[in-house]
Coordinates of C-alpha atoms and ligand atoms in Angstrom, one line a residue:
Chain A
M1 CA 0.0 0.0 0.0
S2 CA 3.0 2.3 -0.4
D3 CA 1.3 3.9 -3.4
V4 CA -1.2 5.6 -1.2
T5 CA -0.6 8.6 1.0
F6 CA -2.8 9.5 3.8
H7 CA -3.9 13.1 4.2
N8 CA -5.5 14.8 7.2
A9 CA -9.0 15.6 6.0
L10 CA -11.3 16.4 8.9
K11 CA -11.9 16.0 12.6
T12 CA -14.4 13.3 13.5
D13 CA -16.5 15.8 15.5
Q14 CA -16.9 18.0 12.4
L15 CA -19.3 15.6 10.7
D16 CA -22.5 14.5 12.2
E17 CA -23.9 11.0 11.7
D18 CA -25.6 10.5 8.3
E19 CA -24.1 13.7 6.8
A20 CA -21.5 14.2 4.1
I21 CA -19.1 17.1 3.6
Q22 CA -16.8 18.1 0.8
V23 CA -13.1 18.5 1.5
I24 CA -10.3 19.5 -0.9
I25 CA -7.3 17.2 -0.7
E26 CA -4.4 18.0 -2.9
G27 CA -6.7 20.0 -5.1
K28 CA -9.2 17.2 -5.4
E29 CA -12.8 17.3 -4.3
V30 CA -13.5 14.4 -1.9
A31 CA -16.7 13.7 -0.1
I32 CA -16.4 12.4 3.4
I33 CA -19.4 10.5 4.6
N34 CA -20.4 9.6 8.1
L35 CA -22.6 6.5 7.7
G36 CA -23.9 5.5 11.1
G37 CA -20.7 6.4 12.8
E38 CA -18.4 4.9 10.1
F39 CA -16.5 7.2 7.9
Y40 CA -16.1 6.8 4.1
A41 CA -14.5 8.8 1.4
M42 CA -15.5 9.0 -2.3
D43 CA -15.0 11.4 -5.2
D44 CA -17.3 14.3 -4.6
I45 CA -18.1 15.3 -8.1
C46 CA -21.0 13.3 -9.6
S47 CA -20.1 11.3 -12.7
H48 CA -23.2 12.4 -14.5
A49 CA -23.1 16.1 -15.0
Y50 CA -21.6 18.4 -12.4
A51 CA -22.7 18.5 -8.8
S52 CA -21.2 18.1 -5.4
M53 CA -22.3 14.8 -4.0
A54 CA -21.8 16.0 -0.4
D55 CA -24.7 18.3 -1.0
G56 CA -26.9 15.3 -1.3
Y57 CA -28.6 13.2 1.4
L58 CA -27.9 9.6 2.4
E59 CA -30.4 7.0 1.4
G60 CA -29.4 3.8 3.1
E61 CA -25.8 3.1 2.1
C62 CA -26.1 5.5 -0.9
L63 CA -25.4 9.1 -1.3
E64 CA -27.9 10.7 -3.6
C65 CA -26.8 13.4 -6.1
P66 CA -28.7 16.7 -5.4
L67 CA -29.0 17.5 -9.1
H68 CA -30.6 14.6 -10.8
G69 CA -30.8 12.0 -8.1
A70 CA -28.2 9.4 -9.1
Q71 CA -27.3 7.3 -6.1
F72 CA -23.8 6.0 -5.4
N73 CA -22.9 3.4 -2.8
V74 CA -20.5 5.2 -0.4
K75 CA -18.7 1.9 0.4
T76 CA -18.0 0.9 -3.2
G77 CA -18.6 4.0 -5.3
K78 CA -20.9 2.0 -7.5
A79 CA -23.4 4.0 -9.5
E80 CA -26.6 2.3 -8.3
T81 CA -29.3 4.3 -10.1
P82 CA -29.7 6.4 -13.3
P83 CA -28.8 8.7 -14.8
A84 CA -25.3 8.0 -13.7
T85 CA -23.6 5.0 -15.3
V86 CA -20.0 5.6 -14.2
D87 CA -18.9 4.6 -10.7
L88 CA -17.1 7.1 -8.4
A89 CA -13.7 6.3 -6.9
T90 CA -13.6 5.5 -3.2
Y91 CA -10.7 6.1 -0.9
E92 CA -9.4 4.3 2.2
V93 CA -10.1 6.1 5.5
K94 CA -8.2 5.8 8.7
I95 CA -9.1 7.3 12.0
E96 CA -6.2 8.4 14.3
G97 CA -7.5 9.9 17.5
D98 CA -10.1 12.4 16.3
D99 CA -8.4 12.9 12.9
I100 CA -10.0 11.5 9.7
L101 CA -7.3 10.5 7.3
V102 CA -8.0 9.8 3.6
G103 CA -5.6 7.7 1.5
L104 CA -5.2 9.1 -2.0
P105 CA -3.2 7.2 -4.6
N106 CA 0.2 8.7 -5.3
G107 CA 1.1 10.3 -8.6
Chain B
M1 CA -37.5 -18.0 -25.4
S2 CA -36.9 -14.2 -25.5
A3 CA -33.8 -14.6 -27.7
D4 CA -35.8 -14.9 -30.8
Q5 CA -38.1 -12.0 -30.0
T6 CA -38.0 -8.6 -31.5
Y7 CA -38.8 -5.5 -29.3
I8 CA -39.1 -2.3 -31.3
I9 CA -39.0 1.2 -29.9
I10 CA -40.5 4.1 -31.8
G11 CA -38.7 7.4 -31.0
A12 CA -35.0 7.9 -30.3
G13 CA -35.5 10.5 -27.6
Q14 CA -35.0 10.2 -23.9
A15 CA -37.7 7.6 -23.2
G16 CA -36.9 5.6 -26.2
G17 CA -33.2 5.5 -25.3
W18 CA -33.8 4.4 -21.8
T19 CA -36.2 1.7 -22.9
A20 CA -33.6 0.2 -25.1
K21 CA -30.8 0.4 -22.6
T22 CA -33.0 -1.0 -19.8
L23 CA -34.1 -4.0 -21.9
R24 CA -30.4 -4.9 -22.3
D25 CA -29.5 -4.1 -18.7
Q26 CA -32.2 -6.5 -17.6
G27 CA -30.7 -9.2 -19.8
F28 CA -33.1 -9.3 -22.7
E29 CA -31.3 -11.3 -25.4
G30 CA -33.6 -10.8 -28.4
R31 CA -33.4 -8.0 -31.0
V32 CA -33.8 -4.4 -29.9
V33 CA -34.4 -1.9 -32.7
I34 CA -35.0 1.8 -32.3
F35 CA -36.7 3.8 -35.1
G36 CA -36.2 7.5 -34.7
D37 CA -37.1 10.2 -37.2
E38 CA -34.4 12.6 -35.9
N39 CA -30.9 12.1 -37.3
F40 CA -29.3 11.9 -33.9
P41 CA -28.8 9.0 -31.4
P42 CA -31.0 8.9 -28.3
H43 CA -30.7 12.2 -26.5
E44 CA -32.2 14.5 -23.9
R45 CA -33.5 18.0 -24.4
P46 CA -32.9 20.1 -21.3
P47 CA -29.5 21.5 -22.5
L48 CA -31.1 22.8 -25.7
S49 CA -32.6 25.8 -23.9
K50 CA -29.7 26.1 -21.6
E51 CA -26.0 25.2 -22.4
V52 CA -26.6 24.8 -26.1
L53 CA -28.6 28.0 -26.5
L54 CA -26.0 29.9 -24.5
G55 CA -23.3 28.6 -26.7
N56 CA -21.5 26.9 -23.8
A57 CA -21.8 23.4 -25.2
E58 CA -22.2 21.6 -28.4
K59 CA -25.1 19.4 -29.2
E60 CA -23.2 16.2 -28.2
I61 CA -23.9 17.2 -24.6
C62 CA -27.5 16.0 -25.2
L63 CA -26.4 12.4 -25.9
L64 CA -27.7 10.1 -23.2
W65 CA -24.5 8.0 -23.2
P66 CA -21.1 8.2 -24.7
P67 CA -21.1 7.3 -28.5
G68 CA -20.9 3.6 -29.0
T69 CA -22.7 2.6 -25.8
L70 CA -25.9 1.4 -27.5
E71 CA -24.0 -0.2 -30.4
D72 CA -21.9 -2.1 -27.9
A73 CA -25.1 -3.3 -26.3
D74 CA -26.2 -4.7 -29.7
I75 CA -29.1 -2.2 -30.0
E76 CA -29.9 -1.5 -33.6
M77 CA -30.6 2.1 -34.4
R78 CA -32.5 3.2 -37.5
L79 CA -32.2 6.9 -37.4
G80 CA -33.8 9.3 -39.8
T81 CA -36.5 6.7 -40.2
R82 CA -40.1 7.6 -39.5
V83 CA -42.7 5.0 -38.6
S84 CA -45.9 5.7 -40.4
E85 CA -48.3 3.1 -39.2
I86 CA -48.8 0.4 -36.5
A87 CA -50.9 -2.7 -37.1
P88 CA -51.4 -4.1 -33.5
D89 CA -53.2 -7.3 -34.5
E90 CA -50.6 -8.2 -37.1
H91 CA -47.8 -7.2 -34.7
T92 CA -46.2 -5.2 -37.5
L93 CA -45.4 -1.6 -38.3
T94 CA -44.9 0.3 -41.5
L95 CA -42.0 2.6 -42.2
E96 CA -42.3 5.8 -44.3
D97 CA -40.7 4.0 -47.3
G98 CA -43.5 1.3 -47.2
K99 CA -41.4 -1.4 -45.6
T100 CA -43.2 -3.6 -43.1
V101 CA -41.4 -4.7 -39.9
A102 CA -42.6 -7.3 -37.4
W103 CA -42.3 -7.0 -33.6
D104 CA -43.3 -9.0 -30.6
K105 CA -43.5 -6.0 -28.3
L106 CA -43.6 -2.4 -29.1
M107 CA -42.7 0.8 -27.2
I108 CA -44.2 4.1 -28.5
A109 CA -41.8 6.8 -27.2
T110 CA -42.8 9.4 -29.7
G111 CA -42.8 12.4 -27.2
G112 CA -44.4 15.5 -28.5
R113 CA -44.0 18.5 -30.7
A114 CA -44.0 22.2 -29.9
T115 CA -47.5 23.5 -30.3
R116 CA -47.7 26.0 -33.1
L117 CA -49.8 29.2 -33.3
P118 CA -52.5 29.0 -36.0
V119 CA -52.1 32.6 -36.9
E120 CA -51.2 34.8 -39.8
G121 CA -47.4 35.0 -40.3
A122 CA -46.6 31.9 -38.3
D123 CA -44.7 30.5 -41.3
L124 CA -42.5 33.6 -41.7
D125 CA -38.7 33.1 -41.6
G126 CA -37.7 34.1 -38.0
V127 CA -40.6 32.5 -36.2
Y128 CA -39.4 29.5 -34.2
T129 CA -40.4 26.9 -31.7
L130 CA -37.8 25.0 -29.6
R131 CA -37.9 21.3 -29.3
T132 CA -35.1 19.8 -31.4
I133 CA -31.4 20.2 -31.8
D134 CA -32.0 21.9 -35.2
D135 CA -34.3 24.4 -33.5
A136 CA -31.7 25.2 -30.9
D137 CA -29.0 25.7 -33.5
A138 CA -31.2 28.0 -35.6
I139 CA -32.2 30.1 -32.7
R140 CA -28.7 30.3 -31.3
S141 CA -27.4 31.6 -34.6
K142 CA -29.9 34.5 -34.5
M143 CA -29.3 35.5 -30.9
T144 CA -26.8 38.3 -31.4
P145 CA -26.4 41.4 -29.2
D146 CA -28.2 43.6 -31.8
A147 CA -31.2 41.3 -32.1
T148 CA -34.6 41.8 -30.6
V149 CA -36.0 38.4 -29.4
L150 CA -39.7 38.2 -28.8
V151 CA -40.8 35.2 -26.7
I152 CA -44.5 34.3 -26.8
G153 CA -45.5 32.4 -23.7
A154 CA -43.9 32.7 -20.3
G155 CA -43.6 28.9 -19.6
W156 CA -40.3 27.2 -18.8
I157 CA -38.9 27.0 -22.3
G158 CA -40.0 30.6 -23.1
L159 CA -38.3 31.9 -19.9
E160 CA -35.1 29.9 -20.5
V161 CA -35.0 31.4 -24.0
A162 CA -35.4 34.9 -22.6
A163 CA -32.6 34.2 -20.2
A164 CA -30.3 32.9 -22.9
A165 CA -31.2 36.0 -25.1
R166 CA -30.2 38.3 -22.2
K167 CA -26.9 36.4 -21.6
Q168 CA -26.1 37.0 -25.3
E169 CA -27.0 40.7 -24.7
A170 CA -29.9 40.6 -27.1
T171 CA -33.0 42.6 -26.3
A172 CA -35.7 40.2 -24.9
I173 CA -39.4 40.8 -24.7
V174 CA -41.8 38.2 -23.2
V175 CA -45.6 38.3 -23.7
E176 CA -47.9 36.0 -21.8
L177 CA -51.6 35.6 -22.0
A178 CA -52.1 34.6 -18.3
D179 CA -51.8 37.1 -15.6
R180 CA -48.5 35.6 -14.3
V181 CA -45.5 33.5 -15.5
C182 CA -45.7 29.7 -15.3
A183 CA -49.1 30.1 -13.8
R184 CA -50.0 26.4 -14.1
A185 CA -46.9 25.2 -12.2
L186 CA -46.2 27.9 -9.6
S187 CA -47.7 29.6 -6.7
P188 CA -48.4 33.3 -7.2
E189 CA -45.4 34.1 -4.9
M190 CA -43.0 31.9 -6.9
S191 CA -44.3 33.4 -10.2
Q192 CA -43.6 36.8 -8.9
W193 CA -40.1 35.9 -7.8
I194 CA -39.3 34.5 -11.3
H195 CA -40.9 37.5 -12.9
D196 CA -38.7 39.8 -10.9
L197 CA -35.7 37.8 -11.7
H198 CA -36.3 38.4 -15.4
V199 CA -37.0 42.1 -14.9
R200 CA -33.7 42.4 -12.9
N201 CA -31.9 40.9 -15.9
G202 CA -33.4 43.3 -18.3
V203 CA -36.3 41.4 -19.8
D204 CA -39.4 43.4 -20.8
I205 CA -42.0 40.9 -19.5
R206 CA -45.7 41.5 -19.9
C207 CA -48.5 39.3 -18.6
G208 CA -52.1 39.5 -19.6
V209 CA -51.2 40.3 -23.2
S210 CA -53.0 38.6 -26.0
F211 CA -50.8 38.0 -29.1
D212 CA -52.6 38.3 -32.5
H213 CA -50.3 37.8 -35.5
F214 CA -46.9 38.2 -37.1
E215 CA -46.0 40.5 -40.0
G216 CA -43.1 40.8 -42.4
D217 CA -42.2 40.4 -46.1
S218 CA -41.0 36.8 -46.1
R219 CA -38.9 37.5 -43.0
L220 CA -40.4 38.3 -39.6
Q221 CA -40.4 42.1 -38.9
R222 CA -43.0 42.6 -36.2
A223 CA -45.6 41.0 -34.0
V224 CA -49.0 42.6 -33.4
M225 CA -50.9 42.1 -30.1
S226 CA -54.7 42.1 -29.9
D227 CA -54.8 45.5 -28.4
G228 CA -52.8 46.9 -31.3
W229 CA -49.4 47.0 -29.6
V230 CA -46.8 46.4 -32.3
I231 CA -43.5 44.9 -31.3
D232 CA -40.6 45.2 -33.8
C233 CA -38.5 42.0 -33.5
D234 CA -35.9 40.0 -35.4
I235 CA -36.9 36.6 -34.2
A236 CA -39.9 35.2 -32.2
V237 CA -39.8 32.0 -30.2
V238 CA -43.2 30.5 -29.6
G239 CA -43.4 28.6 -26.3
I240 CA -47.0 27.9 -25.8
G241 CA -46.9 24.2 -24.9
L242 CA -46.5 20.7 -26.2
T243 CA -48.8 18.6 -28.4
P244 CA -48.2 14.9 -27.6
N245 CA -47.5 12.7 -30.6
V246 CA -50.4 10.3 -30.4
E247 CA -51.4 10.0 -34.0
L248 CA -49.8 6.6 -34.6
A249 CA -51.5 5.3 -31.5
T250 CA -54.9 6.8 -32.3
A251 CA -54.8 5.4 -35.9
A252 CA -53.9 2.0 -34.5
G253 CA -57.0 2.0 -32.3
L254 CA -55.2 2.4 -29.0
A255 CA -57.0 4.4 -26.3
T256 CA -55.9 8.1 -26.1
D257 CA -57.0 11.1 -24.1
N258 CA -54.5 13.9 -23.6
G259 CA -51.8 11.4 -24.5
I260 CA -51.7 7.6 -24.9
I261 CA -53.6 5.9 -22.1
V262 CA -51.3 3.6 -20.2
D263 CA -51.5 1.8 -16.9
D264 CA -49.1 2.1 -14.0
K265 CA -46.6 -0.1 -15.9
G266 CA -46.7 1.8 -19.1
Q267 CA -48.9 -0.8 -20.9
T268 CA -51.4 0.7 -23.4
S269 CA -54.9 -0.7 -24.2
H270 CA -53.0 -3.4 -26.3
P271 CA -51.1 -5.8 -24.1
D272 CA -48.0 -5.9 -26.3
I273 CA -47.8 -2.2 -26.8
Y274 CA -46.3 0.2 -24.3
A275 CA -45.8 4.0 -24.1
A276 CA -43.7 6.2 -21.9
G277 CA -42.5 9.8 -21.7
D278 CA -44.1 13.0 -22.8
N279 CA -46.9 11.2 -24.7
A280 CA -48.1 8.9 -21.9
N281 CA -51.1 9.6 -19.8
H282 CA -50.5 7.5 -16.8
P283 CA -52.0 7.0 -13.3
N284 CA -49.8 8.2 -10.4
P285 CA -50.6 6.1 -7.4
L286 CA -49.0 8.6 -5.0
L287 CA -51.1 11.5 -6.3
G288 CA -54.2 9.4 -6.8
R289 CA -54.9 10.8 -10.3
R290 CA -53.9 10.5 -13.9
I291 CA -51.3 12.8 -15.2
R292 CA -49.2 13.4 -18.3
L293 CA -45.8 14.8 -17.5
E294 CA -43.4 16.7 -19.7
S295 CA -40.2 16.2 -17.7
W296 CA -36.7 14.8 -17.9
E297 CA -37.1 12.5 -14.9
N298 CA -40.4 11.1 -16.0
A299 CA -39.1 10.3 -19.5
Q300 CA -36.2 8.4 -17.9
N301 CA -37.9 6.6 -15.0
Q302 CA -41.2 5.8 -16.7
A303 CA -39.4 4.3 -19.6
I304 CA -37.2 2.2 -17.3
C305 CA -40.3 0.9 -15.5
A306 CA -42.1 0.2 -18.7
A307 CA -39.1 -1.6 -20.2
K308 CA -39.0 -3.9 -17.1
A309 CA -42.7 -4.5 -17.5
M310 CA -42.2 -5.5 -21.2
L311 CA -40.0 -8.2 -19.7
G312 CA -42.6 -9.3 -17.2
G313 CA -41.8 -6.8 -14.4
E314 CA -44.5 -6.2 -11.8
D315 CA -43.4 -2.8 -10.4
S316 CA -45.7 0.1 -10.8
Y317 CA -44.3 3.5 -11.8
A318 CA -45.0 5.5 -8.6
E319 CA -42.9 8.7 -8.1
I320 CA -43.6 12.2 -6.9
P321 CA -43.0 14.3 -10.0
W322 CA -39.9 16.4 -10.0
F323 CA -38.9 19.1 -12.4
W324 CA -36.1 21.7 -12.7
S325 CA -35.3 24.8 -14.8
D326 CA -32.2 26.9 -15.0
Q327 CA -32.5 30.7 -15.6
Y328 CA -29.6 33.0 -15.2
D329 CA -28.0 32.0 -11.8
A330 CA -31.2 30.6 -10.5
N331 CA -31.7 26.8 -10.3
I332 CA -35.5 26.4 -10.0
Q333 CA -36.8 23.0 -8.8
L334 CA -40.3 21.7 -8.2
M335 CA -41.5 18.6 -6.2
G336 CA -45.0 17.3 -6.6
L337 CA -47.9 18.8 -8.4
P338 CA -49.7 20.7 -5.6
E339 CA -53.2 21.6 -6.6
E340 CA -54.5 23.0 -3.4
W341 CA -52.9 24.0 -0.1
D342 CA -54.0 25.9 3.0
E343 CA -50.6 26.9 4.3
T344 CA -47.2 27.7 2.9
A345 CA -43.9 27.9 4.6
V346 CA -40.8 29.6 3.3
R347 CA -37.4 28.2 4.4
G348 CA -34.4 30.4 3.6
D349 CA -34.1 33.9 2.2
R350 CA -36.3 35.0 -0.7
D351 CA -34.4 38.2 -1.3
A352 CA -31.0 36.4 -1.3
G353 CA -32.5 33.9 -3.8
E354 CA -32.0 30.8 -1.8
F355 CA -35.1 29.3 -0.4
V356 CA -37.8 26.6 -0.5
E357 CA -41.5 27.2 -0.5
F358 CA -43.5 24.3 1.0
Y359 CA -47.2 23.8 0.3
L360 CA -49.2 22.1 3.1
K361 CA -52.7 20.8 3.3
D362 CA -54.0 19.7 6.7
G363 CA -50.3 19.5 7.7
K364 CA -49.5 17.1 4.8
L365 CA -46.8 18.2 2.3
E366 CA -48.4 18.6 -1.1
G367 CA -45.3 19.8 -2.8
A368 CA -42.5 22.3 -2.7
A369 CA -40.6 24.7 -5.0
A370 CA -37.1 25.8 -4.5
I371 CA -34.7 28.5 -5.8
N372 CA -31.0 27.5 -5.5
N373 CA -31.7 24.8 -2.9
P374 CA -31.7 21.5 -4.6
R375 CA -30.6 19.8 -1.4
D376 CA -33.6 20.5 0.7
L377 CA -35.9 20.2 -2.3
R378 CA -34.8 16.7 -3.1
F379 CA -35.3 15.7 0.5
T380 CA -38.9 16.9 0.3
R381 CA -39.7 13.8 -1.8
R382 CA -39.0 11.6 1.2
M383 CA -41.0 13.9 3.5
M384 CA -43.9 13.7 1.1
T385 CA -43.9 9.9 0.7
S386 CA -43.6 9.5 4.5
G387 CA -47.2 10.5 4.8
K388 CA -46.3 12.4 8.0
T389 CA -47.7 15.8 8.9
F390 CA -45.5 18.8 9.5
N391 CA -45.7 22.2 11.1
A392 CA -45.3 25.2 8.8
S393 CA -43.3 27.0 11.5
D394 CA -40.9 24.1 11.8
L395 CA -40.3 23.9 8.1
A396 CA -39.6 27.6 8.0
D397 CA -37.0 27.4 10.7
P398 CA -33.6 26.8 9.0
E399 CA -32.1 25.8 12.4
L400 CA -34.3 22.6 12.4
K401 CA -32.8 20.1 10.0
L402 CA -35.3 18.5 7.6
Q403 CA -33.9 15.1 8.4
K404 CA -34.8 15.6 12.1
L405 CA -38.3 16.8 11.2
L406 CA -38.8 13.6 9.2
K407 CA -37.6 11.4 12.0
G408 CA -39.2 13.3 14.8
Ligands
FAD1 C1 -35.9 22.9 -24.9 C2 -36.3 22.0 -23.8 C3 -35.9 22.1 -22.5 C4 -36.3 21.2 -21.5 N1 -35.8 21.4 -20.2 C5 -36.3 20.6 -19.3 C6 -35.8 20.8 -17.9 O1 -35.0 21.7 -17.6 N2 -36.2 19.9 -17.0 C7 -37.1 18.9 -17.2 O2 -37.5 18.1 -16.3 N3 -37.5 18.7 -18.5 C8 -37.2 19.5 -19.5 N4 -37.6 19.3 -20.8 C9 -38.6 18.3 -21.0 C10 -37.9 16.9 -21.4 O3 -36.9 17.2 -22.3 C11 -38.9 16.0 -22.1 O4 -39.9 15.7 -21.1 C12 -38.3 14.7 -22.6 O5 -37.5 15.0 -23.7 C13 -39.4 13.8 -23.1 O6 -38.8 12.6 -23.6 P1 -39.6 11.7 -24.7 O7 -38.6 10.6 -25.0 O8 -40.9 11.4 -24.2 O9 -39.8 12.6 -26.0 P2 -38.7 13.1 -27.0 O10 -37.4 13.4 -26.3 O11 -39.4 14.2 -27.7 O12 -38.5 11.9 -28.0 C14 -39.4 11.5 -28.9 C15 -38.8 11.2 -30.2 O13 -39.6 10.4 -31.0 C16 -39.5 10.9 -32.4 N5 -40.7 10.5 -33.1 C17 -41.9 11.0 -33.0 N6 -42.8 10.3 -33.9 C18 -42.0 9.4 -34.6 C19 -42.3 8.5 -35.6 N7 -43.5 8.3 -36.1 N8 -41.3 7.7 -36.1 C20 -40.0 7.8 -35.5 N9 -39.7 8.7 -34.6 C21 -40.7 9.5 -34.1 C22 -39.4 12.4 -32.2 O14 -38.9 13.0 -33.3 C23 -38.4 12.4 -31.0 O15 -37.1 12.3 -31.5 C24 -37.2 20.2 -21.8 C25 -37.7 20.1 -23.1 C26 -37.3 20.9 -24.1 C27 -37.8 20.8 -25.5
FES2 S1 -25.2 15.5 -11.9 FE1 -25.5 13.9 -10.5 S2 -27.2 12.9 -11.3 FE2 -26.8 14.4 -12.7

């Protein structure tokens, strides 16, 4: 896993349960999601048109795009409902103390 | 069994495209053929009055999927081909060139066409409607800063055209017969907000005006209102509504009434023929009445549901209608089709242009409209399907999260 670098993204108390927030890591928009106390990270820009997924609401394990309603599984990034057909990348999350670290691929 | 069946789709628009794609996604192994009279692969229309008209994007933005997607799924596309007749009992259809084609199941996704004004001068060069890519290209080329663009009808398309005209620095005039803009879809307060938005952006917008006819020598030069007001203009865009394309269905003996009559799965009065999209008059179980929608989400999701039903699916199409429009920097969204309400609640700041208006009847949410707040508006759908009642004062309190209100 040496091809991943972990970046400090957020504090655990900055994100309530069942909420999502956009953070910029190395110039990249990433959505951090708190799903029932577990944290996940996924690309924040919807693969359909252009919207911040973090502006959407969670529906079960999926985050729903606020613009046209495509749902992406926050654990896998899979595009579960139309109009999106392309999955979103997900990233490894580590919790150290109250820091949320997100692992982005190097290069 | 299904591998030797042929499913045909008439119409290569949004509903037609999604029908074909869904048949394959669901594992249908037979032939899937789309006949479309436009010379463009399955596409959606919202960008035509937005990005394309503004010159911010080329027409390819309208494609439903990247080029090759349907071909790779072994979907046969016969574009530039018009179907002229359906023979339900024979399970065949006839193309414009007289060829007969057999089908096992058929989807009629013929959408609709822009309603034309039956008036003097309507055929003049410079008088347009906006439905197709060609329409958008033609209008865009005429929207120059020195042009005067007259829009007849303050519905969604008309207002988006006016916004695009102003963005290109053209002079824009809108005339509307009703006493307010988008009167069928909006509350009086929302109509006023959108009216003011256009006035702020320099549109001369007049409601309660009855248009009479166009004048010009071969090219449009002016439009004349019933009260004698004469408007000099270079182009006119008529946005007075949509006429559903039901002629094929009517001639084939299928039941029609403001669209093709279908059930909650998209099935017409003939068991092997389905319809979906702008042309389909369908029951909405959540609203408890029949409706025909002219919206992006309906064209997609009704078609998906109907395609599944063509393969034996049992799900009914039951969704709270959702619609959006983009004008200047305002993203306008509507949830539900509220007909009556006894209370409204405004959440957010009207003057700052970021708010939701909720419509309540006996405490139940009948619908909502939002300016620049897609997040809360989308959540309204869950609140509406919950069947719960809400307090107007709670909804209006931005400190109270909608999620909490729904749970509480
Ligand atoms: C300019 C514009 C802007 C819009 N903006 C929005 C928006 O912001 N939000 C929103 O929710 N909705 C919007 N809509 C509405 C949305 O685009 C429609 O609801 C949707 O396109 C309907 O899809 P459809 O497949 O039913 O019909 P269509 O997309 O019209 O497809 C029907 C196709 O069938 C073809 N056809 C018809 N008869 C035949 C025949 N006999 N043989 C072969 N082919 C045939 C037609 O030519 C057409 O290509 C907009 C529409 C327009 C025109
Ligand atoms: S931008 Fe997310 S669904 Fe369209």
